[in-house]
Amino acid sequence: MLIELTQDGSNTIFIPEWNERYHSKNGALQESIYVYIQNGLLHLQKSNIQILEIGFGTGLNVLLSLLYQKFDTQIIYTTLEPYPIPKSLYKQLNYTHLKNLHSLHQVFLTIHECKPAEWIGIRDNFQFIKHLIKVQDFETTQKYDLVYWDAFGPRVQPEMWSFELCKKIHHLLNPGGLIVTYCSQGQFKRNLKEAGFKVEVLPGPPFKREMTRASK
Ligand SMILES: C[S@@+](CC[C@H](N)C(=O)[O-])C[C@H]1O[C@@H](n2cnc3c(N)ncnc32)[C@H](O)[C@@H]1O
């Protein structure tokens, strides 16, 4: 796995064997803010928000959720990651050298180095837990308001966009709950509909035509 610089000056990770990146090469930061924060977190009208992230990866979505959290909201953030990246790699990521994210350097290390399956209070109004498992194996009675569906694309990981997973995520959401993702594959959107979601196709981040938001 290699660290790459994307168009907006933020890093991503490139997997040469798969020819797949953790984020868009046109701008990792820009894409994550647009898809997950602008069209997800900031779109929700709720003061107490249970977030589930599929694919912790670099931790960028956690940092951005902290950065954009409204002061009068409470976030309870659960992230899933079966293949955590090694320290040698995350230490090279430049996110906390970027404007606005400087103050989150210690948090960045904490979310990568914390014990799995243990709650930590990052702030009074931001609780965080990381499970080192696949979403397919994740069992809980908790219901979520917002899912950041940030798996690798259907070309390399078709099982992450399947009807079975759509059904599972639908079951994990509260009524009115949302999923947001960069992925806008036709089969995925059909799977979401069949699983009971109302699907919205939104304009994509720069250089990408579409993204998907769906609600229960
Ligand atoms: C496109 S990357 C994005 C990660 C992250 N959100 C970020 O911004 O860096 C996809 C992530 O999903 C993880 N992943 C792969 N299979 C998974 C599974 N079955 N369940 C949950 N996460 C998975 C990968 O290891 C990788 O970290």
GROMACS .gro file of C-alpha atoms and ligand atoms in nm:
model
  243
    1MET     CA    1   0.000   0.000   0.000
    2LEU     CA    2   0.130   0.343  -0.094
    3ILE     CA    3   0.059   0.695   0.030
    4GLU     CA    4  -0.048   0.926  -0.252
    5LEU     CA    5  -0.110   1.297  -0.275
    6THR     CA    6  -0.453   1.384  -0.419
    7GLN     CA    7  -0.548   1.698  -0.615
    8ASP     CA    8  -0.653   1.901  -0.310
    9GLY     CA    9  -0.326   1.839  -0.124
   10SER     CA   10  -0.463   1.569   0.108
   11ASN     CA   11  -0.331   1.212   0.112
   12THR     CA   12  -0.496   0.886   0.029
   13ILE     CA   13  -0.376   0.524   0.021
   14PHE     CA   14  -0.333   0.340  -0.308
   15ILE     CA   15  -0.345  -0.041  -0.337
   16PRO     CA   16  -0.150  -0.126  -0.656
   17GLU     CA   17  -0.267  -0.493  -0.672
   18TRP     CA   18  -0.629  -0.375  -0.692
   19ASN     CA   19  -0.563  -0.042  -0.865
   20GLU     CA   20  -0.793   0.098  -0.595
   21ARG     CA   21  -0.768   0.401  -0.365
   22TYR     CA   22  -0.917   0.478  -0.024
   23HIS     CA   23  -1.046   0.808  -0.169
   24SER     CA   24  -1.080   0.996  -0.497
   25LYS     CA   25  -0.749   1.097  -0.654
   26ASN     CA   26  -0.923   1.428  -0.733
   27GLY     CA   27  -0.925   1.521  -0.364
   28ALA     CA   28  -0.963   1.293  -0.063
   29LEU     CA   29  -1.056   1.570   0.179
   30GLN     CA   30  -1.293   1.741  -0.065
   31GLU     CA   31  -1.472   1.413  -0.147
   32SER     CA   32  -1.512   1.310   0.218
   33ILE     CA   33  -1.643   1.651   0.324
   34TYR     CA   34  -1.891   1.662   0.036
   35VAL     CA   35  -2.025   1.305   0.058
   36TYR     CA   36  -2.023   1.226   0.429
   37ILE     CA   37  -2.038   1.565   0.600
   38GLN     CA   38  -2.229   1.801   0.372
   39ASN     CA   39  -2.478   1.544   0.241
   40GLY     CA   40  -2.483   1.327   0.553
   41LEU     CA   41  -2.401   1.472   0.894
   42LEU     CA   42  -2.506   1.832   0.820
   43HIS     CA   43  -2.819   1.717   0.637
   44LEU     CA   44  -2.957   1.536   0.944
   45GLN     CA   45  -3.189   1.738   1.164
   46LYS     CA   46  -3.114   1.564   1.491
   47SER     CA   47  -2.934   1.656   1.812
   48ASN     CA   48  -2.838   1.307   1.923
   49ILE     CA   49  -2.675   1.121   1.635
   50GLN     CA   50  -2.573   0.755   1.624
   51ILE     CA   51  -2.324   0.714   1.336
   52LEU     CA   52  -2.207   0.380   1.193
   53GLU     CA   53  -1.909   0.386   0.958
   54ILE     CA   54  -1.837   0.093   0.727
   55GLY     CA   55  -1.460   0.110   0.679
   56PHE     CA   56  -1.255   0.318   0.929
   57GLY     CA   57  -0.946   0.312   0.704
   58THR     CA   58  -0.744   0.631   0.746
   59GLY     CA   59  -0.980   0.776   1.011
   60LEU     CA   60  -1.050   1.081   0.794
   61ASN     CA   61  -1.431   1.064   0.838
   62VAL     CA   62  -1.393   1.063   1.217
   63LEU     CA   63  -1.175   1.375   1.205
   64LEU     CA   64  -1.420   1.551   0.974
   65SER     CA   65  -1.719   1.457   1.189
   66LEU     CA   66  -1.540   1.615   1.486
   67LEU     CA   67  -1.448   1.923   1.284
   68TYR     CA   68  -1.801   1.981   1.153
   69GLN     CA   69  -1.997   1.871   1.460
   70LYS     CA   70  -2.254   2.136   1.560
   71PHE     CA   71  -2.194   2.248   1.918
   72ASP     CA   72  -2.546   2.151   2.030
   73THR     CA   73  -2.531   1.792   1.901
   74GLN     CA   74  -2.417   1.469   2.060
   75ILE     CA   75  -2.239   1.218   1.833
   76ILE     CA   76  -2.197   0.852   1.916
   77TYR     CA   77  -1.965   0.710   1.652
   78THR     CA   78  -1.917   0.338   1.582
   79THR     CA   79  -1.667   0.237   1.315
   80LEU     CA   80  -1.588  -0.104   1.165
   81GLU     CA   81  -1.253  -0.208   1.019
   82PRO     CA   82  -1.135  -0.566   0.965
   83TYR     CA   83  -0.801  -0.465   0.808
   84PRO     CA   84  -0.651  -0.175   1.008
   85ILE     CA   85  -0.364   0.005   0.839
   86PRO     CA   86  -0.019  -0.026   1.002
   87LYS     CA   87   0.134   0.255   1.205
   88SER     CA   88   0.409   0.301   0.944
   89LEU     CA   89   0.135   0.405   0.702
   90TYR     CA   90  -0.102   0.618   0.912
   91LYS     CA   91   0.194   0.811   1.054
   92GLN     CA   92   0.263   0.938   0.702
   93LEU     CA   93  -0.090   1.068   0.637
   94ASN     CA   94  -0.094   1.447   0.626
   95TYR     CA   95  -0.450   1.517   0.746
   96THR     CA   96  -0.356   1.696   1.066
   97HIS     CA   97  -0.106   1.914   0.877
   98LEU     CA   98  -0.398   2.055   0.679
   99LYS     CA   99  -0.577   2.378   0.766
  100ASN     CA  100  -0.839   2.336   1.043
  101LEU     CA  101  -0.728   1.984   1.135
  102HIS     CA  102  -0.407   2.080   1.325
  103SER     CA  103  -0.571   2.064   1.663
  104LEU     CA  104  -0.685   1.703   1.602
  105HIS     CA  105  -0.337   1.547   1.582
  106GLN     CA  106  -0.362   1.375   1.922
  107VAL     CA  107  -0.716   1.260   1.840
  108PHE     CA  108  -0.589   1.116   1.510
  109LEU     CA  109  -0.333   0.905   1.699
  110THR     CA  110  -0.590   0.806   1.962
  111ILE     CA  111  -0.847   0.676   1.713
  112HIS     CA  112  -0.581   0.465   1.541
  113GLU     CA  113  -0.416   0.338   1.858
  114CYS     CA  114  -0.714   0.291   2.092
  115LYS     CA  115  -0.815  -0.052   2.213
  116PRO     CA  116  -1.079  -0.207   1.990
  117ALA     CA  117  -1.434  -0.258   2.119
  118GLU     CA  118  -1.393  -0.003   2.402
  119TRP     CA  119  -1.577   0.326   2.418
  120ILE     CA  120  -1.369   0.640   2.444
  121GLY     CA  121  -1.488   0.994   2.506
  122ILE     CA  122  -1.307   1.209   2.252
  123ARG     CA  123  -1.505   1.511   2.376
  124ASP     CA  124  -1.796   1.542   2.617
  125ASN     CA  125  -2.030   1.529   2.318
  126PHE     CA  126  -1.841   1.277   2.101
  127GLN     CA  127  -1.815   0.911   2.199
  128PHE     CA  128  -1.618   0.671   1.979
  129ILE     CA  129  -1.576   0.295   1.942
  130LYS     CA  130  -1.385   0.092   1.681
  131HIS     CA  131  -1.455  -0.275   1.612
  132LEU     CA  132  -1.195  -0.469   1.416
  133ILE     CA  133  -1.448  -0.681   1.232
  134LYS     CA  134  -1.630  -0.704   0.901
  135VAL     CA  135  -1.967  -0.536   0.877
  136GLN     CA  136  -2.106  -0.876   0.777
  137ASP     CA  137  -2.007  -1.012   1.122
  138PHE     CA  138  -2.117  -0.706   1.324
  139GLU     CA  139  -2.400  -0.787   1.563
  140THR     CA  140  -2.576  -0.529   1.775
  141THR     CA  141  -2.914  -0.428   1.911
  142GLN     CA  142  -2.820  -0.059   1.859
  143LYS     CA  143  -3.002   0.140   1.590
  144TYR     CA  144  -2.826   0.414   1.389
  145ASP     CA  145  -2.928   0.749   1.239
  146LEU     CA  146  -2.653   0.781   0.981
  147VAL     CA  147  -2.433   0.527   0.801
  148TYR     CA  148  -2.113   0.635   0.626
  149TRP     CA  149  -2.095   0.354   0.366
  150ASP     CA  150  -1.730   0.390   0.269
  151ALA     CA  151  -1.619   0.048   0.147
  152PHE     CA  152  -1.398  -0.019  -0.155
  153GLY     CA  153  -1.586  -0.001  -0.484
  154PRO     CA  154  -1.803  -0.276  -0.636
  155ARG     CA  155  -1.532  -0.363  -0.892
  156VAL     CA  156  -1.304  -0.497  -0.616
  157GLN     CA  157  -1.548  -0.570  -0.331
  158PRO     CA  158  -1.891  -0.650  -0.483
  159GLU     CA  159  -2.006  -0.812  -0.157
  160MET     CA  160  -1.993  -0.471   0.015
  161TRP     CA  161  -2.282  -0.345  -0.205
  162SER     CA  162  -2.500  -0.656  -0.210
  163PHE     CA  163  -2.872  -0.690  -0.144
  164GLU     CA  164  -2.793  -0.889   0.174
  165LEU     CA  165  -2.584  -0.603   0.312
  166CYS     CA  166  -2.847  -0.344   0.212
  167LYS     CA  167  -3.104  -0.546   0.408
  168LYS     CA  168  -2.873  -0.568   0.708
  169ILE     CA  169  -2.806  -0.193   0.710
  170HIS     CA  170  -3.176  -0.115   0.664
  171HIS     CA  171  -3.246  -0.323   0.974
  172LEU     CA  172  -2.975  -0.134   1.170
  173LEU     CA  173  -3.126   0.210   1.094
  174ASN     CA  174  -3.382   0.408   1.291
  175PRO     CA  175  -3.688   0.516   1.093
  176GLY     CA  176  -3.581   0.826   0.899
  177GLY     CA  177  -3.218   0.715   0.921
  178LEU     CA  178  -2.983   0.779   0.628
  179ILE     CA  179  -2.699   0.614   0.442
  180VAL     CA  180  -2.454   0.817   0.235
  181THR     CA  181  -2.189   0.690  -0.002
  182TYR     CA  182  -1.973   0.795  -0.294
  183CYS     CA  183  -2.092   0.483  -0.480
  184SER     CA  184  -2.367   0.528  -0.740
  185GLN     CA  185  -2.359   0.189  -0.913
  186GLY     CA  186  -2.695   0.094  -1.069
  187GLN     CA  187  -2.710  -0.253  -0.912
  188PHE     CA  188  -2.634  -0.109  -0.568
  189LYS     CA  189  -2.917   0.144  -0.601
  190ARG     CA  190  -3.155  -0.134  -0.708
  191ASN     CA  191  -3.043  -0.340  -0.407
  192LEU     CA  192  -3.112  -0.045  -0.176
  193LYS     CA  193  -3.464  -0.001  -0.319
  194GLU     CA  194  -3.539  -0.370  -0.292
  195ALA     CA  195  -3.425  -0.363   0.071
  196GLY     CA  196  -3.681  -0.090   0.144
  197PHE     CA  197  -3.478   0.231   0.109
  198LYS     CA  198  -3.594   0.552  -0.056
  199VAL     CA  199  -3.299   0.633  -0.284
  200GLU     CA  200  -3.180   0.981  -0.383
  201VAL     CA  201  -2.918   1.037  -0.650
  202LEU     CA  202  -2.723   1.356  -0.576
  203PRO     CA  203  -2.460   1.533  -0.785
  204GLY     CA  204  -2.119   1.383  -0.706
  205PRO     CA  205  -1.809   1.553  -0.569
  206PRO     CA  206  -1.585   1.730  -0.826
  207PHE     CA  207  -1.508   1.506  -1.127
  208LYS     CA  208  -1.773   1.250  -1.029
  209ARG     CA  209  -2.123   1.256  -1.174
  210GLU     CA  210  -2.326   1.115  -0.888
  211MET     CA  211  -2.334   0.996  -0.527
  212THR     CA  212  -2.606   0.816  -0.333
  213ARG     CA  213  -2.811   0.901  -0.028
  214ALA     CA  214  -3.091   0.673   0.087
  215SER     CA  215  -3.333   0.685   0.376
  216LYS     CA  216  -3.535   0.430   0.572
  217LIG     C1  217  -1.250   0.306   0.059
  217LIG     S1  218  -1.165   0.262   0.208
  217LIG     C2  219  -1.223   0.399   0.304
  217LIG     C3  220  -1.190   0.399   0.445
  217LIG     C4  221  -1.214   0.522   0.531
  217LIG     N1  222  -1.352   0.559   0.546
  217LIG     C5  223  -1.126   0.639   0.496
  217LIG     O1  224  -1.175   0.750   0.475
  217LIG     O2  225  -1.005   0.619   0.493
  217LIG     C6  226  -1.258   0.117   0.254
  217LIG     C7  227  -1.231   0.060   0.391
  217LIG     O3  228  -1.323  -0.049   0.417
  217LIG     C8  229  -1.254  -0.151   0.484
  217LIG     N2  230  -1.325  -0.279   0.468
  217LIG     C9  231  -1.296  -0.379   0.381
  217LIG     N3  232  -1.381  -0.483   0.397
  217LIG    C10  233  -1.466  -0.447   0.496
  217LIG    C11  234  -1.576  -0.513   0.559
  217LIG     N4  235  -1.614  -0.635   0.522
  217LIG     N5  236  -1.640  -0.448   0.660
  217LIG    C12  237  -1.601  -0.323   0.698
  217LIG     N6  238  -1.497  -0.256   0.641
  217LIG    C13  239  -1.431  -0.317   0.541
  217LIG    C14  240  -1.117  -0.147   0.420
  217LIG     O4  241  -1.021  -0.215   0.496
  217LIG    C15  242  -1.093   0.002   0.408
  217LIG     O5  243  -1.035   0.054   0.524
   0.00000   0.00000   0.00000
